[in-house]
Amino acid sequence: GLLGLYDSIVKSRFIEMFGDPILNPKGWIQEELSKYSLKISDGEHTSVPRVESGIPFLNAKHILSDGEIDFSSASFISEENHNRIFKRCNPEINDILLTTTGTIGNTAIVKTEKEFSMDRGITLIKIDKSRINQFFLAQLLKMPSSQEWMRRNTTTATIGHLFLNKVRSFPTIIPSKSDQDDFSYFLDQITKSKLAIQKSIDELETLKKKLMQEYFG
């Protein structure tokens, strides 16, 4: 559908501009992700008591494959537990979240100012924004060869897990900041187009239902 088409356009544009991010045919500087990150840490390792209402507590299933974060089905933890977890793992706006347990490699950019906590199934990546653009990096992590690298580096016991040392050592190409920003601008434009098309489809669907109702009752 529309999402698949959008996804393939974005991937083609990435390859056209930067080449395959793991094979690096264009010869960009390629270093471990930790070199461009201010912090890479995962969420809480122990089990945390849930409460009726409080601070949202996310696990890997809340990071969706389309890059959205689903807060609607999150459970809650107390402020006291949240503050303790947040000292070590503090997701903030424009940080990158990567699922590293079970479903490996779903990637989202934090778009909210509201505080939340996470369990160890999600890894937090705080980037050095003077050197890397979060939209560029999020797309790089979603590319097929990057996903394949993660699969190859996943430890499988009862459930697959991509450990922090592997995330830190992820080989990251770093094109010029202006090239990254150009890609980010392209992404922004195509997202706006996608939303406009989706809105038209939804409106047509509503109209169709209304007409069906009128004609067939």
PDB file of C-alpha atoms in Angstrom:
ATOM      1  CA  GLY A   1       0.000   0.000   0.000  1.00  0.00           C
ATOM      2  CA  LEU A   2       0.901   3.656   0.441  1.00  0.00           C
ATOM      3  CA  LEU A   3       3.295   2.965   3.331  1.00  0.00           C
ATOM      4  CA  GLY A   4       5.211   0.360   1.298  1.00  0.00           C
ATOM      5  CA  LEU A   5       5.520   2.731  -1.655  1.00  0.00           C
ATOM      6  CA  TYR A   6       6.705   5.578   0.578  1.00  0.00           C
ATOM      7  CA  ASP A   7       9.203   3.247   2.257  1.00  0.00           C
ATOM      8  CA  SER A   8      10.719   2.092  -1.039  1.00  0.00           C
ATOM      9  CA  ILE A   9      11.039   5.694  -2.338  1.00  0.00           C
ATOM     10  CA  VAL A  10      12.897   6.705   0.833  1.00  0.00           C
ATOM     11  CA  LYS A  11      15.206   3.660   0.670  1.00  0.00           C
ATOM     12  CA  SER A  12      15.976   4.292  -3.027  1.00  0.00           C
ATOM     13  CA  ARG A  13      16.810   7.925  -2.280  1.00  0.00           C
ATOM     14  CA  PHE A  14      19.098   6.875   0.586  1.00  0.00           C
ATOM     15  CA  ILE A  15      20.960   4.387  -1.659  1.00  0.00           C
ATOM     16  CA  GLU A  16      21.217   6.968  -4.449  1.00  0.00           C
ATOM     17  CA  MET A  17      22.731   9.559  -2.085  1.00  0.00           C
ATOM     18  CA  PHE A  18      24.851   7.399   0.217  1.00  0.00           C
ATOM     19  CA  GLY A  19      25.112   3.875  -1.239  1.00  0.00           C
ATOM     20  CA  ASP A  20      24.712   0.720   0.854  1.00  0.00           C
ATOM     21  CA  PRO A  21      25.406   1.798   4.465  1.00  0.00           C
ATOM     22  CA  ILE A  22      27.269  -1.391   5.467  1.00  0.00           C
ATOM     23  CA  LEU A  23      29.216  -2.119   2.244  1.00  0.00           C
ATOM     24  CA  ASN A  24      29.964   1.634   1.932  1.00  0.00           C
ATOM     25  CA  PRO A  25      30.795   1.693  -1.829  1.00  0.00           C
ATOM     26  CA  LYS A  26      31.104   5.496  -1.770  1.00  0.00           C
ATOM     27  CA  GLY A  27      33.907   5.318   0.782  1.00  0.00           C
ATOM     28  CA  TRP A  28      32.442   7.554   3.506  1.00  0.00           C
ATOM     29  CA  ILE A  29      34.157   7.678   6.883  1.00  0.00           C
ATOM     30  CA  GLN A  30      32.761   4.642   8.724  1.00  0.00           C
ATOM     31  CA  GLU A  31      33.161   4.352  12.476  1.00  0.00           C
ATOM     32  CA  GLU A  32      31.494   2.633  15.400  1.00  0.00           C
ATOM     33  CA  LEU A  33      28.180   4.262  16.348  1.00  0.00           C
ATOM     34  CA  SER A  34      29.524   5.024  19.844  1.00  0.00           C
ATOM     35  CA  LYS A  35      31.948   7.544  18.259  1.00  0.00           C
ATOM     36  CA  TYR A  36      28.985   9.711  17.195  1.00  0.00           C
ATOM     37  CA  SER A  37      26.858   9.153  20.272  1.00  0.00           C
ATOM     38  CA  LEU A  38      26.780  10.992  23.570  1.00  0.00           C
ATOM     39  CA  LYS A  39      25.092   7.983  25.183  1.00  0.00           C
ATOM     40  CA  ILE A  40      23.936   4.482  24.237  1.00  0.00           C
ATOM     41  CA  SER A  41      22.086   2.719  27.029  1.00  0.00           C
ATOM     42  CA  ASP A  42      19.161   0.354  27.459  1.00  0.00           C
ATOM     43  CA  GLY A  43      16.133   0.457  29.713  1.00  0.00           C
ATOM     44  CA  GLU A  44      15.438  -1.216  33.043  1.00  0.00           C
ATOM     45  CA  HIS A  45      16.686  -4.806  33.486  1.00  0.00           C
ATOM     46  CA  THR A  46      14.648  -5.804  36.556  1.00  0.00           C
ATOM     47  CA  SER A  47      10.889  -6.151  36.728  1.00  0.00           C
ATOM     48  CA  VAL A  48       9.133  -2.959  37.850  1.00  0.00           C
ATOM     49  CA  PRO A  49       5.792  -2.919  39.687  1.00  0.00           C
ATOM     50  CA  ARG A  50       3.010  -1.354  37.595  1.00  0.00           C
ATOM     51  CA  VAL A  51       0.563   1.238  38.908  1.00  0.00           C
ATOM     52  CA  GLU A  52      -2.895   2.417  37.757  1.00  0.00           C
ATOM     53  CA  SER A  53      -1.600   5.729  36.478  1.00  0.00           C
ATOM     54  CA  GLY A  54       1.806   7.381  36.494  1.00  0.00           C
ATOM     55  CA  ILE A  55       4.739   7.499  34.089  1.00  0.00           C
ATOM     56  CA  PRO A  56       4.390   5.487  30.819  1.00  0.00           C
ATOM     57  CA  PHE A  57       6.640   2.411  30.711  1.00  0.00           C
ATOM     58  CA  LEU A  58       7.477   1.100  27.243  1.00  0.00           C
ATOM     59  CA  ASN A  59       8.814  -2.194  25.953  1.00  0.00           C
ATOM     60  CA  ALA A  60       9.907  -3.298  22.472  1.00  0.00           C
ATOM     61  CA  LYS A  61       6.340  -3.911  21.231  1.00  0.00           C
ATOM     62  CA  HIS A  62       5.552  -0.184  21.681  1.00  0.00           C
ATOM     63  CA  ILE A  63       8.097   0.771  18.982  1.00  0.00           C
ATOM     64  CA  LEU A  64       6.209   0.063  15.756  1.00  0.00           C
ATOM     65  CA  SER A  65       7.708  -0.972  12.428  1.00  0.00           C
ATOM     66  CA  ASP A  66       6.524   2.300  10.811  1.00  0.00           C
ATOM     67  CA  GLY A  67       8.664   4.352  13.224  1.00  0.00           C
ATOM     68  CA  GLU A  68       5.837   5.417  15.536  1.00  0.00           C
ATOM     69  CA  ILE A  69       5.805   5.017  19.320  1.00  0.00           C
ATOM     70  CA  ASP A  70       2.561   3.540  20.641  1.00  0.00           C
ATOM     71  CA  PHE A  71       1.893   5.115  24.038  1.00  0.00           C
ATOM     72  CA  SER A  72      -1.773   4.048  23.960  1.00  0.00           C
ATOM     73  CA  SER A  73      -1.087   0.517  25.207  1.00  0.00           C
ATOM     74  CA  ALA A  74       1.765   1.346  27.608  1.00  0.00           C
ATOM     75  CA  SER A  75       1.538   0.417  31.289  1.00  0.00           C
ATOM     76  CA  PHE A  76       2.545   2.837  34.065  1.00  0.00           C
ATOM     77  CA  ILE A  77       5.140   2.909  36.820  1.00  0.00           C
ATOM     78  CA  SER A  78       5.536   5.152  39.873  1.00  0.00           C
ATOM     79  CA  GLU A  79       7.415   8.423  39.683  1.00  0.00           C
ATOM     80  CA  GLU A  80       9.922   7.065  42.191  1.00  0.00           C
ATOM     81  CA  ASN A  81      10.809   4.069  39.980  1.00  0.00           C
ATOM     82  CA  HIS A  82      10.818   6.279  36.892  1.00  0.00           C
ATOM     83  CA  ASN A  83      13.281   8.752  38.469  1.00  0.00           C
ATOM     84  CA  ARG A  84      15.615   5.902  39.377  1.00  0.00           C
ATOM     85  CA  ILE A  85      15.522   4.426  35.828  1.00  0.00           C
ATOM     86  CA  PHE A  86      15.672   7.853  34.156  1.00  0.00           C
ATOM     87  CA  LYS A  87      19.032   8.638  35.805  1.00  0.00           C
ATOM     88  CA  ARG A  88      20.610   5.918  33.650  1.00  0.00           C
ATOM     89  CA  CYS A  89      18.323   5.858  30.630  1.00  0.00           C
ATOM     90  CA  ASN A  90      16.646   9.202  29.852  1.00  0.00           C
ATOM     91  CA  PRO A  91      14.811   9.290  26.506  1.00  0.00           C
ATOM     92  CA  GLU A  92      14.258  12.896  25.369  1.00  0.00           C
ATOM     93  CA  ILE A  93      12.951  14.629  22.262  1.00  0.00           C
ATOM     94  CA  ASN A  94      14.893  13.757  19.053  1.00  0.00           C
ATOM     95  CA  ASP A  95      16.668  10.777  20.652  1.00  0.00           C
ATOM     96  CA  ILE A  96      16.565   7.481  18.744  1.00  0.00           C
ATOM     97  CA  LEU A  97      14.984   4.326  20.166  1.00  0.00           C
ATOM     98  CA  LEU A  98      15.949   0.921  18.765  1.00  0.00           C
ATOM     99  CA  THR A  99      14.267  -2.374  19.651  1.00  0.00           C
ATOM    100  CA  THR A 100      16.891  -4.899  20.733  1.00  0.00           C
ATOM    101  CA  THR A 101      14.849  -7.786  22.186  1.00  0.00           C
ATOM    102  CA  GLY A 102      12.463 -10.096  20.322  1.00  0.00           C
ATOM    103  CA  THR A 103      11.708  -7.932  17.304  1.00  0.00           C
ATOM    104  CA  ILE A 104      15.152  -6.515  16.549  1.00  0.00           C
ATOM    105  CA  GLY A 105      15.692  -3.267  14.653  1.00  0.00           C
ATOM    106  CA  ASN A 106      12.449  -1.262  14.853  1.00  0.00           C
ATOM    107  CA  THR A 107      13.539   2.364  15.040  1.00  0.00           C
ATOM    108  CA  ALA A 108      11.743   5.503  16.227  1.00  0.00           C
ATOM    109  CA  ILE A 109      12.620   9.124  16.925  1.00  0.00           C
ATOM    110  CA  VAL A 110      11.218  10.528  20.181  1.00  0.00           C
ATOM    111  CA  LYS A 111       8.758  13.325  19.319  1.00  0.00           C
ATOM    112  CA  THR A 112       7.394  14.129  22.780  1.00  0.00           C
ATOM    113  CA  GLU A 113       8.619  16.336  25.628  1.00  0.00           C
ATOM    114  CA  LYS A 114       6.757  14.109  28.111  1.00  0.00           C
ATOM    115  CA  GLU A 115       8.939  11.850  30.242  1.00  0.00           C
ATOM    116  CA  PHE A 116       8.659   8.066  30.003  1.00  0.00           C
ATOM    117  CA  SER A 117      10.722   5.008  30.951  1.00  0.00           C
ATOM    118  CA  MET A 118      11.557   1.789  29.105  1.00  0.00           C
ATOM    119  CA  ASP A 119      12.651  -1.769  29.755  1.00  0.00           C
ATOM    120  CA  ARG A 120      15.821  -3.361  28.387  1.00  0.00           C
ATOM    121  CA  GLY A 121      14.097  -4.385  25.145  1.00  0.00           C
ATOM    122  CA  ILE A 122      14.675  -0.834  23.886  1.00  0.00           C
ATOM    123  CA  THR A 123      18.065   0.819  23.438  1.00  0.00           C
ATOM    124  CA  LEU A 124      18.390   4.591  23.691  1.00  0.00           C
ATOM    125  CA  ILE A 125      20.780   6.383  21.322  1.00  0.00           C
ATOM    126  CA  LYS A 126      21.646  10.026  22.056  1.00  0.00           C
ATOM    127  CA  ILE A 127      23.612  11.352  19.121  1.00  0.00           C
ATOM    128  CA  ASP A 128      26.163  14.114  18.749  1.00  0.00           C
ATOM    129  CA  LYS A 129      23.951  16.433  16.670  1.00  0.00           C
ATOM    130  CA  SER A 130      26.919  18.496  15.482  1.00  0.00           C
ATOM    131  CA  ARG A 131      28.070  15.439  13.501  1.00  0.00           C
ATOM    132  CA  ILE A 132      25.006  13.369  12.751  1.00  0.00           C
ATOM    133  CA  ASN A 133      21.390  14.091  11.881  1.00  0.00           C
ATOM    134  CA  GLN A 134      18.829  11.951  13.757  1.00  0.00           C
ATOM    135  CA  PHE A 135      16.612  11.489  10.670  1.00  0.00           C
ATOM    136  CA  PHE A 136      19.591  10.305   8.625  1.00  0.00           C
ATOM    137  CA  LEU A 137      20.676   7.859  11.353  1.00  0.00           C
ATOM    138  CA  ALA A 138      17.149   6.516  11.950  1.00  0.00           C
ATOM    139  CA  GLN A 139      16.839   5.760   8.214  1.00  0.00           C
ATOM    140  CA  LEU A 140      20.341   4.256   8.107  1.00  0.00           C
ATOM    141  CA  LEU A 141      19.325   1.827  10.883  1.00  0.00           C
ATOM    142  CA  LYS A 142      16.192   0.861   8.913  1.00  0.00           C
ATOM    143  CA  MET A 143      18.105  -0.002   5.716  1.00  0.00           C
ATOM    144  CA  PRO A 144      18.064  -3.714   4.718  1.00  0.00           C
ATOM    145  CA  SER A 145      21.829  -4.257   5.123  1.00  0.00           C
ATOM    146  CA  SER A 146      21.794  -2.582   8.559  1.00  0.00           C
ATOM    147  CA  GLN A 147      18.878  -4.802   9.610  1.00  0.00           C
ATOM    148  CA  GLU A 148      20.800  -7.822   8.309  1.00  0.00           C
ATOM    149  CA  TRP A 149      23.877  -6.755  10.347  1.00  0.00           C
ATOM    150  CA  MET A 150      21.688  -6.595  13.470  1.00  0.00           C
ATOM    151  CA  ARG A 151      20.238 -10.043  12.761  1.00  0.00           C
ATOM    152  CA  ARG A 152      23.738 -11.506  12.360  1.00  0.00           C
ATOM    153  CA  ASN A 153      24.835  -9.937  15.663  1.00  0.00           C
ATOM    154  CA  THR A 154      21.791 -10.996  17.665  1.00  0.00           C
ATOM    155  CA  THR A 155      22.382 -13.525  20.436  1.00  0.00           C
ATOM    156  CA  THR A 156      19.631 -16.117  20.463  1.00  0.00           C
ATOM    157  CA  ALA A 157      18.806 -17.896  23.680  1.00  0.00           C
ATOM    158  CA  THR A 158      15.089 -18.284  24.402  1.00  0.00           C
ATOM    159  CA  ILE A 159      14.564 -14.836  22.854  1.00  0.00           C
ATOM    160  CA  GLY A 160      16.811 -12.878  20.483  1.00  0.00           C
ATOM    161  CA  HIS A 161      18.780  -9.988  21.994  1.00  0.00           C
ATOM    162  CA  LEU A 162      21.116  -7.441  20.431  1.00  0.00           C
ATOM    163  CA  PHE A 163      23.467  -6.473  23.258  1.00  0.00           C
ATOM    164  CA  LEU A 164      24.620  -2.922  23.972  1.00  0.00           C
ATOM    165  CA  ASN A 165      28.219  -3.636  22.987  1.00  0.00           C
ATOM    166  CA  LYS A 166      26.943  -4.675  19.532  1.00  0.00           C
ATOM    167  CA  VAL A 167      24.835  -1.515  19.151  1.00  0.00           C
ATOM    168  CA  ARG A 168      27.844   0.588  20.200  1.00  0.00           C
ATOM    169  CA  SER A 169      30.026  -1.126  17.592  1.00  0.00           C
ATOM    170  CA  PHE A 170      27.472  -0.771  14.756  1.00  0.00           C
ATOM    171  CA  PRO A 171      29.457   0.411  11.676  1.00  0.00           C
ATOM    172  CA  THR A 172      28.084   3.875  10.835  1.00  0.00           C
ATOM    173  CA  ILE A 173      28.842   5.850   7.687  1.00  0.00           C
ATOM    174  CA  ILE A 174      29.131   9.588   8.215  1.00  0.00           C
ATOM    175  CA  PRO A 175      28.570  11.649   5.055  1.00  0.00           C
ATOM    176  CA  SER A 176      28.925  15.440   5.299  1.00  0.00           C
ATOM    177  CA  LYS A 177      26.434  17.138   7.598  1.00  0.00           C
ATOM    178  CA  SER A 178      24.993  19.088   4.633  1.00  0.00           C
ATOM    179  CA  ASP A 179      24.322  15.833   2.710  1.00  0.00           C
ATOM    180  CA  GLN A 180      22.627  14.390   5.784  1.00  0.00           C
ATOM    181  CA  ASP A 181      20.548  17.570   6.160  1.00  0.00           C
ATOM    182  CA  ASP A 182      19.564  17.420   2.450  1.00  0.00           C
ATOM    183  CA  PHE A 183      18.319  13.869   2.992  1.00  0.00           C
ATOM    184  CA  SER A 184      16.429  14.979   6.093  1.00  0.00           C
ATOM    185  CA  TYR A 185      14.749  17.767   4.069  1.00  0.00           C
ATOM    186  CA  PHE A 186      13.744  15.236   1.368  1.00  0.00           C
ATOM    187  CA  LEU A 187      12.288  12.986   4.083  1.00  0.00           C
ATOM    188  CA  ASP A 188      10.285  15.890   5.497  1.00  0.00           C
ATOM    189  CA  GLN A 189       8.823  16.769   2.056  1.00  0.00           C
ATOM    190  CA  ILE A 190       7.862  13.207   1.217  1.00  0.00           C
ATOM    191  CA  THR A 191       6.277  12.717   4.658  1.00  0.00           C
ATOM    192  CA  LYS A 192       4.105  15.782   4.020  1.00  0.00           C
ATOM    193  CA  SER A 193       3.070  14.337   0.624  1.00  0.00           C
ATOM    194  CA  LYS A 194       2.296  10.972   2.227  1.00  0.00           C
ATOM    195  CA  LEU A 195       0.090  12.621   4.866  1.00  0.00           C
ATOM    196  CA  ALA A 196      -1.747  14.664   2.210  1.00  0.00           C
ATOM    197  CA  ILE A 197      -2.367  11.548   0.076  1.00  0.00           C
ATOM    198  CA  GLN A 198      -3.519   9.581   3.123  1.00  0.00           C
ATOM    199  CA  LYS A 199      -5.937  12.388   4.018  1.00  0.00           C
ATOM    200  CA  SER A 200      -7.407  12.309   0.465  1.00  0.00           C
ATOM    201  CA  ILE A 201      -7.773   8.511   0.612  1.00  0.00           C
ATOM    202  CA  ASP A 202      -9.536   8.772   3.984  1.00  0.00           C
ATOM    203  CA  GLU A 203     -11.876  11.483   2.643  1.00  0.00           C
ATOM    204  CA  LEU A 204     -12.718   9.376  -0.436  1.00  0.00           C
ATOM    205  CA  GLU A 205     -13.397   6.388   1.810  1.00  0.00           C
ATOM    206  CA  THR A 206     -15.770   8.490   3.952  1.00  0.00           C
ATOM    207  CA  LEU A 207     -17.538   9.805   0.850  1.00  0.00           C
ATOM    208  CA  LYS A 208     -17.881   6.275  -0.565  1.00  0.00           C
ATOM    209  CA  LYS A 209     -19.459   5.035   2.693  1.00  0.00           C
ATOM    210  CA  LYS A 210     -21.836   8.021   2.728  1.00  0.00           C
ATOM    211  CA  LEU A 211     -22.925   7.367  -0.886  1.00  0.00           C
ATOM    212  CA  MET A 212     -23.353   3.636  -0.244  1.00  0.00           C
ATOM    213  CA  GLN A 213     -25.504   4.525   2.750  1.00  0.00           C
ATOM    214  CA  GLU A 214     -27.640   6.898   0.647  1.00  0.00           C
ATOM    215  CA  TYR A 215     -28.102   4.462  -2.233  1.00  0.00           C
ATOM    216  CA  PHE A 216     -28.471   1.198  -0.390  1.00  0.00           C
ATOM    217  CA  GLY A 217     -29.524   2.395   3.066  1.00  0.00           C
TER     218      GLY A 217
END
